Short mmCIF file of C-alpha atoms in Angstrom, two decimals:
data_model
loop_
_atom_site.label_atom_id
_atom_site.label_comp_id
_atom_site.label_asym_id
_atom_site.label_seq_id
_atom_site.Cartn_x
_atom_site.Cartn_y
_atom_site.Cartn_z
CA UNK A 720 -50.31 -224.58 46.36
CA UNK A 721 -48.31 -221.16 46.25
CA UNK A 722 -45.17 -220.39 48.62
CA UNK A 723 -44.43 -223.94 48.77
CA UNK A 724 -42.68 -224.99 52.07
CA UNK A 725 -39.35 -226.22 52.41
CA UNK A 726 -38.56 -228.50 55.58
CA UNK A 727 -34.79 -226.74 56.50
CA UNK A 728 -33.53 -229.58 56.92
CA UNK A 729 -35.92 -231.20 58.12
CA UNK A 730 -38.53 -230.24 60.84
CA UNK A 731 -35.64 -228.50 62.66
CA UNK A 732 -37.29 -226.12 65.08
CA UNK A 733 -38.35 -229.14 66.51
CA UNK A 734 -36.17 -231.93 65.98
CA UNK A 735 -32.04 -232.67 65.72
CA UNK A 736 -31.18 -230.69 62.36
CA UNK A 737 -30.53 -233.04 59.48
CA UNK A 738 -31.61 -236.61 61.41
CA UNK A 739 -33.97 -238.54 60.14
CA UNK A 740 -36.33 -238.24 63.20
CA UNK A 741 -36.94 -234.28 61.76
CA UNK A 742 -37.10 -235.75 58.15
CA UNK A 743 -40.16 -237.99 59.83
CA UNK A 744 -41.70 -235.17 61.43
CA UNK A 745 -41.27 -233.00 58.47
CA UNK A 746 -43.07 -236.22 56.07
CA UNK A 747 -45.75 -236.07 58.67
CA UNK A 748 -47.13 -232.57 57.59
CA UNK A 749 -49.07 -232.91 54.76
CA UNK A 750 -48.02 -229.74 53.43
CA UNK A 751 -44.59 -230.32 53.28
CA UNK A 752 -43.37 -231.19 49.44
CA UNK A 753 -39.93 -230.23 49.74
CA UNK A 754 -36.98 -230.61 52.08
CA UNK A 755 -33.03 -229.07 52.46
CA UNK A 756 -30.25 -230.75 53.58
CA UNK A 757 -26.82 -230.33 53.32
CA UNK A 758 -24.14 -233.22 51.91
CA UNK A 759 -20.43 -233.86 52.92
CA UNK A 760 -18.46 -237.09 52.32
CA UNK A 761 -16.93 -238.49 55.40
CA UNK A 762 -13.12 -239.81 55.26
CA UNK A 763 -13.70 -243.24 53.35
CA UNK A 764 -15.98 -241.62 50.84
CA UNK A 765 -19.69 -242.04 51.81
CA UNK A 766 -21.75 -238.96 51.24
CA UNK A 767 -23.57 -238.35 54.95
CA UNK A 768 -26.02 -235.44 56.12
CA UNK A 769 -24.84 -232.86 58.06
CA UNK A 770 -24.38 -229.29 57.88
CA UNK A 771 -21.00 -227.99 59.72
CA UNK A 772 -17.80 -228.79 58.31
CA UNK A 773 -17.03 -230.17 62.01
CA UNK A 774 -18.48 -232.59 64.13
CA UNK A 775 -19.44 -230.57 67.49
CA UNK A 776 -22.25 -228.58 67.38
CA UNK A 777 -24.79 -231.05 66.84
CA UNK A 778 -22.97 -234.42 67.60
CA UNK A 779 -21.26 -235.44 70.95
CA UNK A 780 -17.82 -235.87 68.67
CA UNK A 781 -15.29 -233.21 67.68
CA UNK A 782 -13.29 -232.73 64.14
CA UNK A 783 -13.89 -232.30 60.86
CA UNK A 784 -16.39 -234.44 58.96
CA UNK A 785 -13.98 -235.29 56.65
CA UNK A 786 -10.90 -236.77 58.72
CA UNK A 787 -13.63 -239.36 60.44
CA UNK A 788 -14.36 -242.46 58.55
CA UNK A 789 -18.44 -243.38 58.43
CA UNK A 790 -18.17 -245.81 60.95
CA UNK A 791 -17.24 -243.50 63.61
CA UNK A 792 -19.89 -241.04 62.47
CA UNK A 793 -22.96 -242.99 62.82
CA UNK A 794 -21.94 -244.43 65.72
CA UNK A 795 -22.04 -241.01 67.42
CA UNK A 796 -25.59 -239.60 69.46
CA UNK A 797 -26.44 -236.61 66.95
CA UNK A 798 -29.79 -235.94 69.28
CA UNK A 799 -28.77 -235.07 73.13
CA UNK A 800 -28.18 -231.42 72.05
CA UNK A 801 -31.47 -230.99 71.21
CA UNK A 802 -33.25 -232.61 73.93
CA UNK A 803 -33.77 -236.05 75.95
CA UNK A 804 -36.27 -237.46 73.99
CA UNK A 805 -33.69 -237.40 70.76
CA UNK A 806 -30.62 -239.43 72.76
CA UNK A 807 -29.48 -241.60 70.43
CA UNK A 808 -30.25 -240.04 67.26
CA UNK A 809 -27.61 -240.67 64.27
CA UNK A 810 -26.15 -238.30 61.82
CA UNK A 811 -27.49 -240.35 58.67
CA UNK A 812 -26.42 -241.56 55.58
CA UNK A 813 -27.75 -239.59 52.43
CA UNK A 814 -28.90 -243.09 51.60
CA UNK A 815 -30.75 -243.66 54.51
CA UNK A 816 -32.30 -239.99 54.14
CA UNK A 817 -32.84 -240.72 49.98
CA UNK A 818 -34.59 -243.59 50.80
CA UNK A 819 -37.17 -241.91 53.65
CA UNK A 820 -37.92 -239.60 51.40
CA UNK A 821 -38.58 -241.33 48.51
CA UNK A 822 -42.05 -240.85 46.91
CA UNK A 823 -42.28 -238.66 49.72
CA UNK A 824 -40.35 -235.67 49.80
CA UNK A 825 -38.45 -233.82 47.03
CA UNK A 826 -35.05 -232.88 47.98
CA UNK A 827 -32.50 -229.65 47.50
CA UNK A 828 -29.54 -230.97 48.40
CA UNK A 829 -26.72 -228.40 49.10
CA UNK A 830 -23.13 -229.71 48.58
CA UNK A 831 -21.25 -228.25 51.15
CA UNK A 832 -17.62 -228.15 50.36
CA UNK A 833 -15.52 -225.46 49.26
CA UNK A 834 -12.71 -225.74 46.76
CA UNK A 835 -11.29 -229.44 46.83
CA UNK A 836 -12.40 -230.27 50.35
CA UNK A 837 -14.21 -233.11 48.95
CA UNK A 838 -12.88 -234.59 45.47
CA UNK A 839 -14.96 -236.45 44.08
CA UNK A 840 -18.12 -235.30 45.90
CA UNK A 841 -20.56 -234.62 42.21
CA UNK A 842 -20.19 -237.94 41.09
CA UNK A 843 -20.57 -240.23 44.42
CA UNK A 844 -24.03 -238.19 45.16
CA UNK A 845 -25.21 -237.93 41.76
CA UNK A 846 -24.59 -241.67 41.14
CA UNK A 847 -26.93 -242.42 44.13
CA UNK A 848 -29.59 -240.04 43.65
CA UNK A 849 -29.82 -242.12 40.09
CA UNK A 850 -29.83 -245.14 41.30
CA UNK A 851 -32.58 -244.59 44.05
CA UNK A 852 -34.22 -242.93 40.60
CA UNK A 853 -34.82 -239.44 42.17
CA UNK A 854 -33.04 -237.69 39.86
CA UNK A 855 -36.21 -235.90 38.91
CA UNK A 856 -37.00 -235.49 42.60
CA UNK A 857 -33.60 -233.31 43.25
CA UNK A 858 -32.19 -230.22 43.22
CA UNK A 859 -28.21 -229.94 43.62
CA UNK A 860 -27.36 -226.36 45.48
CA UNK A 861 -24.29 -224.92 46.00
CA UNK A 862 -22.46 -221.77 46.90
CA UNK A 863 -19.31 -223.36 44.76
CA UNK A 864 -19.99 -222.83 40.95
CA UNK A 865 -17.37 -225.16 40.17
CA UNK A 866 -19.24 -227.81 41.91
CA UNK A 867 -22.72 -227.11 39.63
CA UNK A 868 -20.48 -226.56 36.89
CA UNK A 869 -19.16 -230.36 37.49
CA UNK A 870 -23.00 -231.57 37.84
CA UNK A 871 -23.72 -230.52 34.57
CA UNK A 872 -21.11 -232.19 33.03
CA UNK A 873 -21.50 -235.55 34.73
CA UNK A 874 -25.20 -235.34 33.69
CA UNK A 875 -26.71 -232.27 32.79
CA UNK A 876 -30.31 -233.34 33.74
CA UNK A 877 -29.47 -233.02 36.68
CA UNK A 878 -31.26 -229.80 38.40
CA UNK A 879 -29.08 -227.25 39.88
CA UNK A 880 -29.53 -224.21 41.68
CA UNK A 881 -27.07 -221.68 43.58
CA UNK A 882 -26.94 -220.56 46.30
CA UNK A 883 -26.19 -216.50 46.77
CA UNK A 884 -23.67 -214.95 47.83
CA UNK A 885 -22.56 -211.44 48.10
CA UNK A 886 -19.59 -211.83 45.81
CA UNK A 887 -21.82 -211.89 42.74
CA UNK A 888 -23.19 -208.66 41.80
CA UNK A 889 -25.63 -209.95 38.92
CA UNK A 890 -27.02 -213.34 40.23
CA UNK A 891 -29.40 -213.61 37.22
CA UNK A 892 -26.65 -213.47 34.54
CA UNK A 893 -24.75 -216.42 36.80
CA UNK A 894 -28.02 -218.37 36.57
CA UNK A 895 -28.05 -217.97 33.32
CA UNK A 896 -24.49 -218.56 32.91
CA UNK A 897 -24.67 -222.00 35.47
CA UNK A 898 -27.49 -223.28 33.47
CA UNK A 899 -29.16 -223.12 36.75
CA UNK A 900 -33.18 -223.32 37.64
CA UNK A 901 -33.22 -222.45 41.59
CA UNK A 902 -31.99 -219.22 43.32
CA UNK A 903 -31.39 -220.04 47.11
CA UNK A 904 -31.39 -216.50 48.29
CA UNK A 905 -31.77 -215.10 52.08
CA UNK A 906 -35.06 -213.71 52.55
CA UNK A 907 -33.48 -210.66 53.83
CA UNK A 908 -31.72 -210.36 50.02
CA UNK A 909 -34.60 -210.78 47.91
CA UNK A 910 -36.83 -207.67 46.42
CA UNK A 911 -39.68 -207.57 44.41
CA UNK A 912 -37.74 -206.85 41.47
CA UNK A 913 -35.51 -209.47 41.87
CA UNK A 914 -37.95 -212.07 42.10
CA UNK A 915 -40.71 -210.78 39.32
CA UNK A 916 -37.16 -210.92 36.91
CA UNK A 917 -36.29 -214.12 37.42
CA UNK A 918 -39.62 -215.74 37.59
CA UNK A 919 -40.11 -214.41 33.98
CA UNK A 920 -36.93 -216.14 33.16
CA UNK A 921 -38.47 -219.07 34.37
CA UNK A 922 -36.47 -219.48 37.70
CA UNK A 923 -36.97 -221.03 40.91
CA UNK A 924 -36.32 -219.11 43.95
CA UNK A 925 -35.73 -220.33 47.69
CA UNK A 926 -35.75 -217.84 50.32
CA UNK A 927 -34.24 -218.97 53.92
CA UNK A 928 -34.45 -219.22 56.38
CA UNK A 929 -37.84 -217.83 57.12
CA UNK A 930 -39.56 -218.58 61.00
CA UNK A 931 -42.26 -215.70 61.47
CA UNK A 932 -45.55 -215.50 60.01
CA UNK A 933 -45.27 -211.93 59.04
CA UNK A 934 -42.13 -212.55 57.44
CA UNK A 935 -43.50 -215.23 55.21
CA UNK A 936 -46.50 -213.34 54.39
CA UNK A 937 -44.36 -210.30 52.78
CA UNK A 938 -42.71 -212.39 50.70
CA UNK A 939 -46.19 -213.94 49.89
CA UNK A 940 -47.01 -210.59 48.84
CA UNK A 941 -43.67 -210.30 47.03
CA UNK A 942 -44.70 -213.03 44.75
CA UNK A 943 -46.54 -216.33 44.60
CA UNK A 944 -43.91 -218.24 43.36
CA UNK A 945 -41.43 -217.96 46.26
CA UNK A 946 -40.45 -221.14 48.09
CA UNK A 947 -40.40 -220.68 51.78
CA UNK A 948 -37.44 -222.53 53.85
CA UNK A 949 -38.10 -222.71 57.43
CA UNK A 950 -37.08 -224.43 60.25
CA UNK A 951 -40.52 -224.13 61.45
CA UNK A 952 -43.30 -225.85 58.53
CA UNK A 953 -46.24 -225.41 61.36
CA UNK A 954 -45.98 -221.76 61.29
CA UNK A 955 -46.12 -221.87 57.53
CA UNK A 956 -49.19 -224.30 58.22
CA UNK A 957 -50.40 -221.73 61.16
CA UNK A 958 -49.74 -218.97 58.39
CA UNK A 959 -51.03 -220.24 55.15
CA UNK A 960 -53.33 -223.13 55.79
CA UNK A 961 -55.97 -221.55 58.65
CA UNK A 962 -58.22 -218.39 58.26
#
């Protein structure tokens, strides 16, 4: 199937970003192969799924992910923001998500840290993606090179893709240069040139996040190897899937 869709993470138009209840819904659409997420490590060390740096937006805590040990985090209700019927709902483990999704889903997981926020942070999630044996299953994002730099040289099997950024001028000489196979790109970023260059180089490319039909048809048109990242899958369905 071309324009594969990406669950961001998870069914989120729908469901509490990042829970497993939208990693359930996303499994339940046959069309979705692929999911994002996003990876910090809590206080005392255990990699957990959730995008801001800080707890508030989608949890009824406050402060920083990584001055709260895991046992406060999964205590707290990571649903009530997005409606009643998702009281209750936990900011998971990447271990409880790895293990969902296994034979499932495949996974681009996006490290999100920046500089030495989380030492360490390469090795503890690499170490359980390989022992759930997903490793081929995986793709390790970042916007930190260092960080894909670090994958590769803990195990350089490992996937990796980057995600773009402004600050570099020439992303497919960084690819090159990273050793990377994915581009995660804003659709709003990516041309037709762009993509027809780095598909011939034998790239991967990621657009996001992508929630109208027309939108995901133009980059359709753009080219058929695109992978779409939305927060809504049944519009890709809707878009894609009925004539």
């Amino acid at each position: 199937m071309n324009n594969l869709c990406v669950a961001h993470r998870g069914f989120s138009g729908k469901a509490p970003e990042n829970t497993l209840a939208a990693i359930r819904m996303a499994i339940a659409m046959p069309f979705v192969h692929w999911m994002e997420l996003d990876v910090q490590l809590s206080k005392d060390g255990v990699p957990v799924v959730i995008h801001d740096f800080t707890l508030d937006r989608t949890t009824n805590g406050h402060g920083k992910v990584k001055n709260m040990d895991w046992e406060h985090i999964r205590r707290l209700d990571a649903g009530s923001w997005k409606g009643r019927p998702f009281r209750g709902e936990r900011v998971p483990s990447l271990e409880e998500v790895l293990s969902l999704a296994s034979g499932r889903l495949r996974l681009n997981i996006e490290l999100k840290t920046v500089g030495d926020m989380y030492p360490g942070i390469e090795k503890k999630v690499t170490g359980l993606i390989s022992s759930k044996g997903m490793r081929d299953d995986v793709i390790l994002t970042s916007f930190d090179t260092d960080v894909l730099k670090k994958i590769k040289e803990i195990d350089p099997r490992f996937r990796t893709g980057l995600i773009f950024d402004s600050r570099f001028g020439n992303p497919a000489r960084r690819l090159h240069e990273l050793e990377c196979s994915l581009l995660s790109i804003s659709f709003s970023r990516l041309n037709p040139r762009l993509a027809k260059l780095l598909t011939e180089q034998g790239v991967k490319i990621m657009a996001w996040t992508v929630n109208k039909g027309k939108e995901m048809r133009r980059l359709a048109d753009m080219h058929s190897d695109i992978m779409i990242c939305t927060n809504r899958p049944d519009i890709w369905g809707d878009t894609f899937l009925k004539v």
